[in-house]
Amino acid sequence: MRKEAEGFSLSLSDQQRAAISHRGSPLILTGATGTGKTTVLIEAALSRIAAGQSPDSILLLTYGRERASEMRDAIVTRSEKTAFEPLARTFHSLAFSILKMKAKGDPDPILLSGPEQESYIRELLQGDIEDGFKEWPEDLHKALTTNGFARELRDLILRASERGIDADELAALGKQEGEKYWQAAAAFWKRYVNSMVMREFSAQDAKLRIDPSELVSRASIHLRNNPDLLDQLRNRFTTIMVDEFQESDPAQRELLALLAGNDVIICADADSAVGRFRGADPDGLAAALDPYRAKEVVLTNVYRNAKAVFAVGHEYVQGFRGSPVTRKRYEANENQGFVGVHRFRSGAEEAAFIAHQFRSAHLRQ
């Protein structure tokens, strides 16, 4: 038992202590859901701050603003030192802050929201229709007027950009893979990019308008084009920690590779990836981790679930493909718990049952 701050104590496993005390070389921390990977990152940050390191030299990257806020609060409330920069951020927040570090003569960046981007795509599609449906296949003509098609088109551009694929490469992939709509989408993407450039040049306020699909990749390009800015960030963030790395896409991994030094901790579990719909690439996780394999620590004790719930989950993941080390896990929770099976006639009935369980737990327990 170790006392970190007045009124707070935490029991850590030997595996967790080894990860927290590690210094001087990259560390990969793997473990199933509930093994305490995020706890290790928080404790590792606090350990460095307690040893005299400036909080502003520590950068924690995660996926989702709520998680970033939770990690910041967990560190700030237990540390007496003041941080002038956000300790935990999302990759997109970091990328936007990098683009705001302008080189001489660069315009101010403005990030387009998702609805703004969809609205602009719909405007361009309407122009395609007025021009005789441009290069779109006939069986898509009726779809071009729908909001759903604009949303799907935006999603395709997002996913391609996150993988470093441009319009020409998308067209070539469409031909190679037999995806008959990709070549038309690639031609539209070119028109979209050219139109965005025209808007930037014609804007009186000289703002750089960035759509979300290219935010992270543009940040990497900005740093490569401005090595002084890159050196400034490398010197500032001497410690970088990444939570849920399995949720990252190739563009985010490239940005991390540019910034990371010797003191980097990366948490990952390929079995728990849930973000494929927004570009996560768990299949490429092993290769993405290769540059950081100086030391690896595997967390095997699961603290989150009761024994009965753990048993169900443990049996289920044994049927997954491959055999990552995170499949080796042990229940560390003393609570036996229970698992129930219920059948419902509709989604509404299921939702009502779940809501009742939460209300009951809140009121009675």
Coordinates of N, CA, C and O in Angstrom, one line a residue, residues 19-112:
A19 N 6.2 -0.9 -14.3 CA 5.9 0.0 -15.4 C 6.0 1.5 -14.9 O 6.5 2.3 -15.7
I20 N 5.5 1.8 -13.7 CA 5.6 3.1 -13.2 C 7.0 3.6 -13.0 O 7.4 4.7 -13.2
S21 N 7.9 2.7 -12.5 CA 9.3 3.1 -12.2 C 10.2 3.1 -13.4 O 11.3 3.5 -13.4
H22 N 9.7 2.6 -14.6 CA 10.6 2.5 -15.8 C 10.9 3.9 -16.3 O 10.1 4.7 -16.4
R23 N 12.2 4.0 -16.7 CA 12.6 5.3 -17.3 C 13.7 5.0 -18.4 O 14.3 3.9 -18.4
G24 N 13.9 6.0 -19.3 CA 15.0 5.9 -20.1 C 14.8 5.3 -21.5 O 15.7 5.4 -22.4
S25 N 13.8 4.5 -21.7 CA 13.5 3.9 -23.0 C 12.0 3.6 -23.2 O 11.3 3.6 -22.2
P26 N 11.6 3.5 -24.4 CA 10.1 3.3 -24.6 C 9.6 2.0 -23.9 O 10.3 1.0 -23.7
L27 N 8.4 2.1 -23.5 CA 7.7 1.0 -22.8 C 6.4 0.7 -23.4 O 5.6 1.6 -23.6
I28 N 6.1 -0.6 -23.7 CA 4.8 -1.0 -24.1 C 4.1 -1.7 -23.0 O 4.7 -2.6 -22.4
L29 N 2.9 -1.2 -22.7 CA 2.1 -1.8 -21.6 C 0.9 -2.4 -22.2 O 0.0 -1.7 -22.7
T30 N 0.7 -3.7 -22.1 CA -0.4 -4.4 -22.6 C -1.2 -5.0 -21.5 O -0.7 -5.4 -20.4
G31 N -2.5 -5.2 -21.7 CA -3.3 -5.9 -20.7 C -4.8 -5.8 -21.1 O -5.2 -4.9 -21.9
A32 N -5.6 -6.7 -20.6 CA -7.0 -6.7 -21.0 C -7.7 -5.5 -20.3 O -7.2 -4.8 -19.5
T33 N -9.0 -5.3 -20.7 CA -9.8 -4.3 -20.1 C -9.9 -4.5 -18.6 O -10.2 -5.6 -18.2
G34 N -9.7 -3.5 -17.8 CA -9.8 -3.6 -16.4 C -8.5 -4.0 -15.7 O -8.6 -4.2 -14.4
T35 N -7.4 -4.1 -16.4 CA -6.2 -4.5 -15.7 C -5.4 -3.3 -15.2 O -4.3 -3.5 -14.6
G36 N -5.9 -2.1 -15.3 CA -5.3 -0.9 -14.7 C -4.3 -0.2 -15.6 O -3.3 0.4 -15.0
K37 N -4.4 -0.3 -16.9 CA -3.4 0.4 -17.8 C -3.5 1.9 -17.6 O -2.5 2.6 -17.5
T38 N -4.7 2.5 -17.6 CA -4.8 3.9 -17.4 C -4.3 4.4 -16.0 O -3.7 5.4 -15.9
T39 N -4.6 3.5 -15.0 CA -4.1 3.8 -13.7 C -2.6 3.9 -13.7 O -2.0 4.8 -13.0
V40 N -1.9 3.0 -14.4 CA -0.5 3.1 -14.5 C 0.0 4.4 -15.1 O 1.0 5.0 -14.6
L41 N -0.7 4.8 -16.2 CA -0.3 6.1 -16.8 C -0.4 7.3 -15.8 O 0.5 8.1 -15.7
I42 N -1.5 7.3 -15.1 CA -1.7 8.4 -14.1 C -0.6 8.3 -13.0 O 0.0 9.3 -12.7
E43 N -0.3 7.1 -12.5 CA 0.7 7.0 -11.5 C 2.1 7.3 -12.0 O 2.9 7.8 -11.3
A44 N 2.3 6.9 -13.2 CA 3.6 7.2 -13.8 C 3.8 8.7 -14.0 O 5.0 9.2 -13.7
A45 N 2.8 9.4 -14.4 CA 2.9 10.9 -14.5 C 3.1 11.5 -13.1 O 4.0 12.4 -12.9
L46 N 2.4 11.0 -12.1 CA 2.5 11.6 -10.8 C 3.9 11.2 -10.2 O 4.5 12.1 -9.5
S47 N 4.4 10.1 -10.5 CA 5.8 9.7 -10.0 C 6.8 10.6 -10.6 O 7.7 11.0 -9.9
R48 N 6.7 10.9 -11.9 CA 7.7 11.8 -12.5 C 7.6 13.3 -11.9 O 8.6 13.9 -11.7
I49 N 6.3 13.7 -11.7 CA 6.1 15.1 -11.1 C 6.7 15.1 -9.7 O 7.4 16.1 -9.3
A50 N 6.5 14.1 -8.9 CA 7.0 14.0 -7.6 C 8.5 14.0 -7.5 O 9.1 14.5 -6.6
A51 N 9.1 13.5 -8.6 CA 10.6 13.4 -8.7 C 11.2 14.8 -9.2 O 12.4 14.9 -9.3
G52 N 10.3 15.7 -9.5 CA 10.8 17.1 -9.9 C 10.6 17.4 -11.3 O 10.9 18.5 -11.7
Q53 N 10.0 16.5 -12.1 CA 9.8 16.8 -13.5 C 8.6 17.8 -13.7 O 7.6 17.7 -12.9
S54 N 8.7 18.7 -14.6 CA 7.6 19.7 -14.8 C 6.4 19.0 -15.4 O 6.5 18.3 -16.4
P55 N 5.2 19.3 -14.9 CA 4.0 18.8 -15.5 C 3.8 19.2 -17.0 O 3.3 18.4 -17.7
D56 N 4.4 20.3 -17.3 CA 4.2 20.8 -18.7 C 5.1 20.0 -19.7 O 5.0 20.2 -20.9
S57 N 6.0 19.2 -19.2 CA 6.8 18.4 -20.0 C 6.2 17.0 -20.3 O 6.8 16.1 -20.9
I58 N 5.1 16.7 -19.7 CA 4.4 15.4 -19.8 C 3.1 15.6 -20.6 O 2.3 16.4 -20.4
L59 N 3.0 14.7 -21.7 CA 1.9 14.7 -22.5 C 1.2 13.4 -22.5 O 1.8 12.4 -22.8
L60 N -0.1 13.3 -22.2 CA -0.9 12.1 -22.2 C -1.9 12.2 -23.4 O -2.6 13.2 -23.5
L61 N -1.9 11.3 -24.2 CA -2.7 11.2 -25.4 C -3.8 10.1 -25.2 O -3.4 9.0 -24.9
T62 N -5.0 10.4 -25.5 CA -6.1 9.4 -25.4 C -7.1 9.7 -26.4 O -7.0 10.6 -27.3
Y63 N -8.2 9.0 -26.4 CA -9.3 9.0 -27.4 C -10.6 9.4 -26.8 O -11.2 8.6 -26.1
G64 N -11.0 10.7 -27.0 CA -12.2 11.2 -26.4 C -11.9 12.3 -25.4 O -11.0 12.1 -24.5
R65 N -12.7 13.3 -25.4 CA -12.4 14.5 -24.6 C -12.8 14.2 -23.1 O -12.1 14.7 -22.2
E66 N -13.8 13.3 -22.9 CA -14.1 13.0 -21.5 C -13.0 12.2 -20.8 O -12.7 12.5 -19.7
R67 N -12.4 11.2 -21.5 CA -11.3 10.5 -20.9 C -10.1 11.4 -20.7 O -9.5 11.3 -19.6
A68 N -9.8 12.3 -21.6 CA -8.7 13.2 -21.4 C -9.0 14.1 -20.2 O -8.1 14.3 -19.4
S69 N -10.2 14.6 -20.0 CA -10.6 15.4 -18.8 C -10.4 14.6 -17.6 O -9.9 15.1 -16.5
E70 N -10.9 13.3 -17.6 CA -10.8 12.5 -16.4 C -9.3 12.3 -16.0 O -9.0 12.4 -14.8
M71 N -8.4 12.1 -16.9 CA -7.0 11.8 -16.6 C -6.4 13.1 -16.1 O -5.6 13.1 -15.2
R72 N -6.7 14.3 -16.7 CA -6.2 15.5 -16.2 C -6.6 15.8 -14.8 O -5.8 16.1 -13.9
D73 N -7.9 15.6 -14.5 CA -8.4 15.8 -13.1 C -7.7 14.8 -12.1 O -7.3 15.3 -11.0
A74 N -7.5 13.6 -12.5 CA -6.9 12.6 -11.6 C -5.5 13.0 -11.2 O -5.0 12.7 -10.1
I75 N -4.8 13.6 -12.2 CA -3.4 14.0 -11.9 C -3.3 15.4 -11.1 O -2.6 15.5 -10.1
V76 N -4.1 16.3 -11.6 CA -4.0 17.7 -11.0 C -4.5 17.7 -9.6 O -3.9 18.4 -8.7
T77 N -5.5 16.9 -9.2 CA -6.0 16.9 -7.9 C -5.1 16.2 -6.9 O -5.2 16.4 -5.7
R78 N -4.1 15.5 -7.4 CA -3.1 14.8 -6.5 C -1.7 15.4 -6.6 O -0.8 14.8 -6.0
S79 N -1.6 16.4 -7.3 CA -0.2 17.1 -7.5 C -0.3 18.5 -7.0 O -1.3 19.2 -7.2
E80 N 0.8 18.9 -6.3 CA 0.8 20.3 -5.8 C 1.4 21.3 -6.9 O 1.4 22.5 -6.7
K81 N 1.9 20.7 -8.0 CA 2.5 21.6 -9.0 C 1.5 22.1 -10.0 O 0.5 21.4 -10.3
T82 N 1.7 23.2 -10.5 CA 0.8 23.8 -11.5 C 1.2 23.5 -12.9 O 2.4 23.7 -13.3
A83 N 0.3 23.1 -13.7 CA 0.6 22.9 -15.1 C -0.1 24.0 -15.9 O -1.2 24.4 -15.7
F84 N 0.7 24.6 -16.9 CA 0.2 25.7 -17.7 C -0.3 25.2 -19.0 O -0.9 25.9 -19.8
E85 N 0.0 23.9 -19.3 CA -0.5 23.3 -20.6 C -1.4 22.1 -20.2 O -1.2 21.5 -19.1
P86 N -2.4 21.7 -21.0 CA -3.2 20.6 -20.7 C -2.4 19.3 -20.6 O -1.6 19.0 -21.6
L87 N -2.5 18.6 -19.5 CA -1.7 17.4 -19.4 C -2.1 16.2 -20.3 O -1.3 15.5 -20.8
A88 N -3.4 16.1 -20.5 CA -4.0 15.1 -21.3 C -4.8 15.7 -22.4 O -5.6 16.6 -22.2
R89 N -4.6 15.1 -23.7 CA -5.3 15.7 -24.8 C -5.7 14.5 -25.7 O -5.2 13.4 -25.6
T90 N -6.6 14.8 -26.7 CA -6.8 13.9 -27.8 C -5.8 14.2 -28.9 O -5.2 15.3 -28.9
F91 N -5.7 13.2 -29.8 CA -4.8 13.5 -30.9 C -5.2 14.7 -31.7 O -4.4 15.5 -32.2
H92 N -6.5 14.8 -31.9 CA -7.0 15.9 -32.7 C -6.8 17.3 -32.0 O -6.5 18.3 -32.7
S93 N -6.9 17.3 -30.7 CA -6.7 18.5 -30.0 C -5.2 18.9 -30.1 O -4.8 20.1 -30.3
L94 N -4.3 17.9 -30.0 CA -2.9 18.2 -30.1 C -2.6 18.7 -31.6 O -1.8 19.6 -31.7
A95 N -3.2 18.0 -32.6 CA -2.9 18.4 -34.0 C -3.3 19.8 -34.2 O -2.6 20.6 -34.9
F96 N -4.5 20.2 -33.7 CA -5.0 21.6 -33.9 C -4.0 22.6 -33.2 O -3.8 23.7 -33.8
S97 N -3.6 22.3 -32.0 CA -2.7 23.2 -31.4 C -1.3 23.3 -32.1 O -0.7 24.4 -32.1
I98 N -0.9 22.2 -32.8 CA 0.3 22.3 -33.6 C 0.1 23.2 -34.8 O 1.0 24.0 -35.1
L99 N -1.0 23.1 -35.5 CA -1.3 24.0 -36.6 C -1.4 25.4 -36.2 O -1.2 26.3 -37.0
K100 N -1.8 25.7 -35.0 CA -1.9 27.1 -34.5 C -0.5 27.6 -34.2 O -0.3 28.8 -34.0
M101 N 0.5 26.7 -34.1 CA 1.9 27.2 -34.0 C 2.4 27.6 -35.4 O 3.1 26.9 -36.0
K102 N 2.1 28.8 -35.8 CA 2.3 29.2 -37.2 C 3.7 29.5 -37.4 O 4.4 30.1 -36.6
A103 N 4.2 29.1 -38.6 CA 5.4 29.7 -39.1 C 5.1 31.1 -39.7 O 4.0 31.5 -39.9
K104 N 6.1 31.8 -40.0 CA 6.0 33.2 -40.5 C 5.1 33.2 -41.8 O 5.4 32.5 -42.7
G105 N 4.1 34.0 -41.8 CA 3.2 34.1 -43.0 C 2.1 33.2 -43.1 O 1.3 33.3 -44.0
D106 N 2.0 32.2 -42.1 CA 0.9 31.2 -42.2 C -0.4 31.8 -41.8 O -0.4 32.6 -40.8
P107 N -1.5 31.5 -42.4 CA -2.8 32.0 -42.0 C -3.3 31.3 -40.7 O -2.8 30.2 -40.4
D108 N -4.2 31.9 -40.1 CA -4.8 31.3 -38.9 C -5.7 30.1 -39.3 O -6.5 30.2 -40.2
P109 N -5.6 28.9 -38.6 CA -6.4 27.8 -38.9 C -7.8 27.8 -38.3 O -8.0 28.3 -37.2
I110 N -8.7 27.4 -39.1 CA -10.1 27.2 -38.6 C -10.5 25.8 -38.9 O -10.4 25.3 -40.1
L111 N -11.0 25.1 -37.9 CA -11.4 23.7 -38.1 C -12.9 23.6 -38.5 O -13.8 24.1 -37.7
L112 N -13.2 23.1 -39.6 CA -14.6 22.9 -40.0 C -15.3 21.8 -39.2 O -14.7 20.8 -38.9

